[in-house]
Amino acid sequence: DAGVIQSPRHEVTEMGQEVTLRCKPISGHNSLFWYRQTMMRGLELLIYFNNNVPIDDSGMPEDRFSAKMPNASFSTLKIQPSEPRDSAVYFCASARRGKWSYEQYFGPGTRLTVT
Amino acid sequence: QKEVEQNSGPLSVPEGAIASLNCTYSDRGSQSFFWYRQYSGKSPELIMFIYSNGDKEDGRFTAQLNKASQYVSLLIRDSQPSDSATYLCAVQGAQKLVFGQGTRLTINP
């Protein structure tokens, strides 16, 4: 089975530009998570969806960040306008929610550099 | 107090020895616990999960959970250089995982 797919793998952009990160979760998984990882702050949850519905976006740092999940097989994370402090690795993870728990599986990540 | 705490390391262990990684958590109601391995420049990879008190073994890996003490650990037996990575402890709270900062493990040949 294919794992979580993310694109692009690397993105370099200039401050002020719009950035869109894409994610395709594992087929059959009903939860999707967007994380950001930096050396200083570690792995931070930005937002997550259950059955395509945003449940908790309290980790989204500012209004410049937005995320959508139009269907079960696709999600986007958009930053507009981008700033140098947004430089980080952005991970998407998916899970099949079960009775007790759900194990999350991560995509390869998108390394974003904003200059 | 952080929700999930790990010793950031680095933890250095000789090849063939047992590596012991520890994690404490603050939410007494947590039910599920996970260990992820992350190689430099790669994404976190799920290697173990445990839901019940006691030990759970999978190959060279053993996860240990003590809910009374709010403590979870990961033991790696017969450590190999390929085990050198950062190990992230994650605790399920509500519908999401809370991650620790990770422990960097180095296995010395």
mmCIF file of C-alpha atoms in Angstrom:
data_model
loop_
_atom_site.group_PDB
_atom_site.id
_atom_site.type_symbol
_atom_site.label_atom_id
_atom_site.label_comp_id
_atom_site.label_asym_id
_atom_site.label_seq_id
_atom_site.Cartn_x
_atom_site.Cartn_y
_atom_site.Cartn_z
ATOM 1 C CA ASP A 1 0.000 0.000 0.000
ATOM 2 C CA ALA A 2 1.154 3.524 -0.718
ATOM 3 C CA GLY A 3 1.918 5.610 2.311
ATOM 4 C CA VAL A 4 1.039 9.230 2.875
ATOM 5 C CA ILE A 5 2.049 11.289 -0.133
ATOM 6 C CA GLN A 6 3.144 14.907 0.136
ATOM 7 C CA SER A 7 4.124 17.436 -2.480
ATOM 8 C CA PRO A 8 6.270 19.266 -3.122
ATOM 9 C CA ARG A 9 9.151 17.695 -1.184
ATOM 10 C CA HIS A 10 11.075 20.957 -1.185
ATOM 11 C CA GLU A 11 9.834 24.489 -1.651
ATOM 12 C CA VAL A 12 11.888 27.655 -1.732
ATOM 13 C CA THR A 13 9.984 30.893 -1.987
ATOM 14 C CA GLU A 14 10.373 34.566 -1.302
ATOM 15 C CA MET A 15 8.761 36.373 1.569
ATOM 16 C CA GLY A 16 5.253 37.496 0.724
ATOM 17 C CA GLN A 17 4.543 34.717 -1.735
ATOM 18 C CA GLU A 18 1.738 32.210 -1.362
ATOM 19 C CA VAL A 19 2.732 28.638 -0.597
ATOM 20 C CA THR A 20 0.486 25.593 -0.981
ATOM 21 C CA LEU A 21 1.435 22.225 0.442
ATOM 22 C CA ARG A 22 -0.446 19.099 -0.594
ATOM 23 C CA CYS A 23 -1.195 15.795 1.052
ATOM 24 C CA LYS A 24 -2.815 12.527 0.035
ATOM 25 C CA PRO A 25 -3.588 10.335 3.059
ATOM 26 C CA ILE A 26 -3.473 6.561 3.160
ATOM 27 C CA SER A 27 -6.584 5.098 1.558
ATOM 28 C CA GLY A 28 -9.171 4.180 4.188
ATOM 29 C CA HIS A 29 -7.829 6.506 6.849
ATOM 30 C CA ASN A 30 -10.382 8.932 8.212
ATOM 31 C CA SER A 31 -8.188 11.340 10.153
ATOM 32 C CA LEU A 32 -5.572 13.706 8.772
ATOM 33 C CA PHE A 33 -3.074 15.850 10.640
ATOM 34 C CA TRP A 34 -0.771 18.688 9.633
ATOM 35 C CA TYR A 35 2.398 19.196 11.684
ATOM 36 C CA ARG A 36 5.322 21.591 11.585
ATOM 37 C CA GLN A 37 8.773 20.672 12.846
ATOM 38 C CA THR A 38 11.643 22.994 13.721
ATOM 39 C CA MET A 39 14.735 22.525 15.817
ATOM 40 C CA MET A 40 13.564 25.106 18.313
ATOM 41 C CA ARG A 41 9.937 24.052 18.757
ATOM 42 C CA GLY A 42 9.999 20.390 17.844
ATOM 43 C CA LEU A 43 6.938 18.766 16.300
ATOM 44 C CA GLU A 44 3.843 20.955 16.522
ATOM 45 C CA LEU A 45 0.311 19.986 15.541
ATOM 46 C CA LEU A 46 -1.227 22.687 13.380
ATOM 47 C CA ILE A 47 -4.664 21.276 12.533
ATOM 48 C CA TYR A 48 -6.441 17.973 12.175
ATOM 49 C CA PHE A 49 -9.482 16.670 10.327
ATOM 50 C CA ASN A 50 -11.851 13.801 11.052
ATOM 51 C CA ASN A 51 -13.890 12.621 8.074
ATOM 52 C CA ASN A 52 -12.807 15.724 6.124
ATOM 53 C CA VAL A 53 -14.084 18.093 8.845
ATOM 54 C CA PRO A 54 -11.612 20.366 10.674
ATOM 55 C CA ILE A 55 -11.778 19.485 14.363
ATOM 56 C CA ASP A 56 -9.031 21.502 16.006
ATOM 57 C CA ASP A 57 -7.093 24.332 14.395
ATOM 58 C CA SER A 58 -5.768 25.809 17.626
ATOM 59 C CA GLY A 59 -2.216 25.084 16.523
ATOM 60 C CA MET A 60 -2.434 27.224 13.407
ATOM 61 C CA PRO A 61 -0.048 30.060 14.223
ATOM 62 C CA GLU A 62 -1.767 32.915 12.429
ATOM 63 C CA ASP A 63 -4.504 33.810 9.998
ATOM 64 C CA ARG A 64 -1.899 33.537 7.274
ATOM 65 C CA PHE A 65 -2.271 29.774 7.593
ATOM 66 C CA SER A 66 -5.284 27.913 6.269
ATOM 67 C CA ALA A 67 -6.050 24.265 5.578
ATOM 68 C CA LYS A 68 -8.708 22.469 3.623
ATOM 69 C CA MET A 69 -9.770 18.904 3.033
ATOM 70 C CA PRO A 70 -12.241 18.874 0.144
ATOM 71 C CA ASN A 71 -12.426 15.075 0.049
ATOM 72 C CA ALA A 72 -11.103 11.984 1.785
ATOM 73 C CA SER A 73 -8.048 11.723 -0.430
ATOM 74 C CA PHE A 74 -6.700 15.247 -0.537
ATOM 75 C CA SER A 75 -5.759 18.101 1.779
ATOM 76 C CA THR A 76 -3.910 21.383 1.394
ATOM 77 C CA LEU A 77 -2.105 23.685 3.772
ATOM 78 C CA LYS A 78 -1.740 27.222 2.503
ATOM 79 C CA ILE A 79 0.417 30.059 3.787
ATOM 80 C CA GLN A 80 -0.364 33.506 2.454
ATOM 81 C CA PRO A 81 1.710 35.622 2.694
ATOM 82 C CA SER A 82 4.734 33.566 3.681
ATOM 83 C CA GLU A 83 7.407 34.861 6.063
ATOM 84 C CA PRO A 84 10.973 33.682 6.805
ATOM 85 C CA ARG A 85 9.862 32.376 10.225
ATOM 86 C CA ASP A 86 7.577 29.915 8.444
ATOM 87 C CA SER A 87 10.661 28.009 7.272
ATOM 88 C CA ALA A 88 10.306 24.480 8.637
ATOM 89 C CA VAL A 89 9.484 20.931 7.639
ATOM 90 C CA TYR A 90 5.763 20.391 7.285
ATOM 91 C CA PHE A 91 4.444 16.871 7.774
ATOM 92 C CA CYS A 92 1.096 15.408 6.964
ATOM 93 C CA ALA A 93 -0.016 12.294 8.836
ATOM 94 C CA SER A 94 -3.086 10.110 8.549
ATOM 95 C CA ALA A 95 -4.782 7.588 10.797
ATOM 96 C CA ARG A 96 -7.709 5.207 10.903
ATOM 97 C CA ARG A 97 -9.597 6.127 14.010
ATOM 98 C CA GLY A 98 -10.494 3.121 16.130
ATOM 99 C CA LYS A 99 -12.197 2.383 19.412
ATOM 100 C CA TRP A 100 -9.134 2.799 21.591
ATOM 101 C CA SER A 101 -6.741 4.756 19.556
ATOM 102 C CA TYR A 102 -5.386 5.401 16.181
ATOM 103 C CA GLU A 103 -1.834 5.106 15.009
ATOM 104 C CA GLN A 104 -0.650 7.988 12.902
ATOM 105 C CA TYR A 105 1.520 7.458 9.833
ATOM 106 C CA PHE A 106 3.590 10.319 8.536
ATOM 107 C CA GLY A 107 4.342 11.419 5.016
ATOM 108 C CA PRO A 108 7.872 12.309 3.906
ATOM 109 C CA GLY A 109 7.369 15.998 4.620
ATOM 110 C CA THR A 110 7.805 19.235 2.723
ATOM 111 C CA ARG A 111 10.878 21.273 3.547
ATOM 112 C CA LEU A 112 9.878 24.926 3.196
ATOM 113 C CA THR A 113 12.413 27.717 2.973
ATOM 114 C CA VAL A 114 11.176 31.292 2.869
ATOM 115 C CA THR A 115 13.856 33.841 1.982
ATOM 116 C CA GLN B 1 5.058 21.344 33.269
ATOM 117 C CA LYS B 2 5.265 20.002 29.737
ATOM 118 C CA GLU B 3 2.611 17.472 28.809
ATOM 119 C CA VAL B 4 5.143 14.906 27.583
ATOM 120 C CA GLU B 5 8.724 15.007 28.758
ATOM 121 C CA GLN B 6 11.757 13.206 27.462
ATOM 122 C CA ASN B 7 15.439 13.532 28.158
ATOM 123 C CA SER B 8 16.762 15.239 25.032
ATOM 124 C CA GLY B 9 20.074 13.413 25.243
ATOM 125 C CA PRO B 10 22.209 12.737 23.419
ATOM 126 C CA LEU B 11 22.201 9.209 24.789
ATOM 127 C CA SER B 12 25.259 7.265 23.787
ATOM 128 C CA VAL B 13 25.191 3.453 23.980
ATOM 129 C CA PRO B 14 27.787 0.918 22.823
ATOM 130 C CA GLU B 15 26.818 -1.487 20.084
ATOM 131 C CA GLY B 16 25.228 -4.643 21.435
ATOM 132 C CA ALA B 17 24.098 -3.046 24.694
ATOM 133 C CA ILE B 18 20.555 -2.190 25.812
ATOM 134 C CA ALA B 19 19.365 1.337 25.113
ATOM 135 C CA SER B 20 16.724 2.654 27.503
ATOM 136 C CA LEU B 21 14.581 5.623 26.541
ATOM 137 C CA ASN B 22 12.191 7.198 29.006
ATOM 138 C CA CYS B 23 9.118 9.389 28.838
ATOM 139 C CA THR B 24 6.757 10.876 31.428
ATOM 140 C CA TYR B 25 3.380 12.427 30.800
ATOM 141 C CA SER B 26 1.079 14.686 32.769
ATOM 142 C CA ASP B 27 -2.442 13.660 31.661
ATOM 143 C CA ARG B 28 -3.456 10.811 33.938
ATOM 144 C CA GLY B 29 -6.374 10.014 31.642
ATOM 145 C CA SER B 30 -4.147 9.157 28.683
ATOM 146 C CA GLN B 31 -4.869 5.718 27.261
ATOM 147 C CA SER B 32 -2.520 5.178 24.333
ATOM 148 C CA PHE B 33 1.206 5.616 23.980
ATOM 149 C CA PHE B 34 3.474 5.544 20.971
ATOM 150 C CA TRP B 35 7.151 5.506 20.090
ATOM 151 C CA TYR B 36 8.328 6.998 16.822
ATOM 152 C CA ARG B 37 11.829 6.807 15.371
ATOM 153 C CA GLN B 38 13.076 9.688 13.264
ATOM 154 C CA TYR B 39 16.282 9.521 11.275
ATOM 155 C CA SER B 40 17.946 12.801 10.427
ATOM 156 C CA GLY B 41 16.167 14.447 7.502
ATOM 157 C CA LYS B 42 13.369 11.879 7.486
ATOM 158 C CA SER B 43 9.831 11.710 8.808
ATOM 159 C CA PRO B 44 8.792 10.073 12.101
ATOM 160 C CA GLU B 45 8.205 6.338 11.762
ATOM 161 C CA LEU B 46 5.887 4.483 14.139
ATOM 162 C CA ILE B 47 7.773 1.609 15.774
ATOM 163 C CA MET B 48 5.763 0.677 18.865
ATOM 164 C CA PHE B 49 2.472 1.396 20.568
ATOM 165 C CA ILE B 50 1.149 0.250 23.919
ATOM 166 C CA TYR B 51 -2.222 0.600 25.591
ATOM 167 C CA SER B 52 -2.042 -1.588 28.709
ATOM 168 C CA ASN B 53 0.176 -1.542 31.753
ATOM 169 C CA GLY B 54 3.151 -3.838 31.500
ATOM 170 C CA ASP B 55 5.497 -4.795 28.721
ATOM 171 C CA LYS B 56 4.994 -5.229 25.010
ATOM 172 C CA GLU B 57 7.732 -6.847 22.962
ATOM 173 C CA ASP B 58 8.367 -6.658 19.222
ATOM 174 C CA GLY B 59 11.664 -8.075 18.075
ATOM 175 C CA ARG B 60 14.479 -6.147 19.711
ATOM 176 C CA PHE B 61 12.081 -3.491 20.997
ATOM 177 C CA THR B 62 10.168 -3.560 24.282
ATOM 178 C CA ALA B 63 7.740 -0.857 25.341
ATOM 179 C CA GLN B 64 6.921 -0.579 29.034
ATOM 180 C CA LEU B 65 3.963 1.296 30.474
ATOM 181 C CA ASN B 66 3.233 2.235 34.076
ATOM 182 C CA LYS B 67 0.085 4.344 34.203
ATOM 183 C CA ALA B 68 0.235 4.790 37.985
ATOM 184 C CA SER B 69 3.617 6.452 37.647
ATOM 185 C CA GLN B 70 2.684 8.090 34.328
ATOM 186 C CA TYR B 71 5.776 6.643 32.766
ATOM 187 C CA VAL B 72 6.479 4.899 29.480
ATOM 188 C CA SER B 73 9.783 3.572 28.250
ATOM 189 C CA LEU B 74 11.348 1.934 25.220
ATOM 190 C CA LEU B 75 14.109 -0.646 25.484
ATOM 191 C CA ILE B 76 16.228 -1.573 22.500
ATOM 192 C CA ARG B 77 18.157 -4.798 22.958
ATOM 193 C CA ASP B 78 21.326 -5.646 21.048
ATOM 194 C CA SER B 79 21.624 -2.035 19.870
ATOM 195 C CA GLN B 80 22.876 -1.579 16.330
ATOM 196 C CA PRO B 81 24.423 1.505 14.670
ATOM 197 C CA SER B 82 21.276 1.639 12.515
ATOM 198 C CA ASP B 83 19.290 2.377 15.697
ATOM 199 C CA SER B 84 20.983 5.771 15.913
ATOM 200 C CA ALA B 85 18.132 8.247 15.542
ATOM 201 C CA THR B 86 15.858 10.534 17.507
ATOM 202 C CA TYR B 87 13.082 8.709 19.360
ATOM 203 C CA LEU B 88 9.827 10.560 19.940
ATOM 204 C CA CYS B 89 7.390 9.591 22.642
ATOM 205 C CA ALA B 90 3.740 10.441 21.902
ATOM 206 C CA VAL B 91 0.737 10.294 24.179
ATOM 207 C CA GLN B 92 -2.826 10.326 22.989
ATOM 208 C CA GLY B 93 -4.876 13.154 24.463
ATOM 209 C CA ALA B 94 -8.466 13.645 23.293
ATOM 210 C CA GLN B 95 -8.280 12.908 19.576
ATOM 211 C CA LYS B 96 -4.703 13.921 18.956
ATOM 212 C CA LEU B 97 -1.171 12.947 19.861
ATOM 213 C CA VAL B 98 1.056 15.064 22.053
ATOM 214 C CA PHE B 99 4.719 14.556 21.254
ATOM 215 C CA GLY B 100 7.749 14.933 23.459
ATOM 216 C CA GLN B 101 10.811 16.768 22.237
ATOM 217 C CA GLY B 102 12.581 13.502 21.450
ATOM 218 C CA THR B 103 15.730 11.762 22.675
ATOM 219 C CA ARG B 104 18.690 11.588 20.351
ATOM 220 C CA LEU B 105 20.265 8.135 20.537
ATOM 221 C CA THR B 106 23.725 7.314 19.233
ATOM 222 C CA ILE B 107 24.965 3.719 19.044
ATOM 223 C CA ASN B 108 28.741 3.536 19.063
ATOM 224 C CA PRO B 109 30.358 0.668 17.119
#
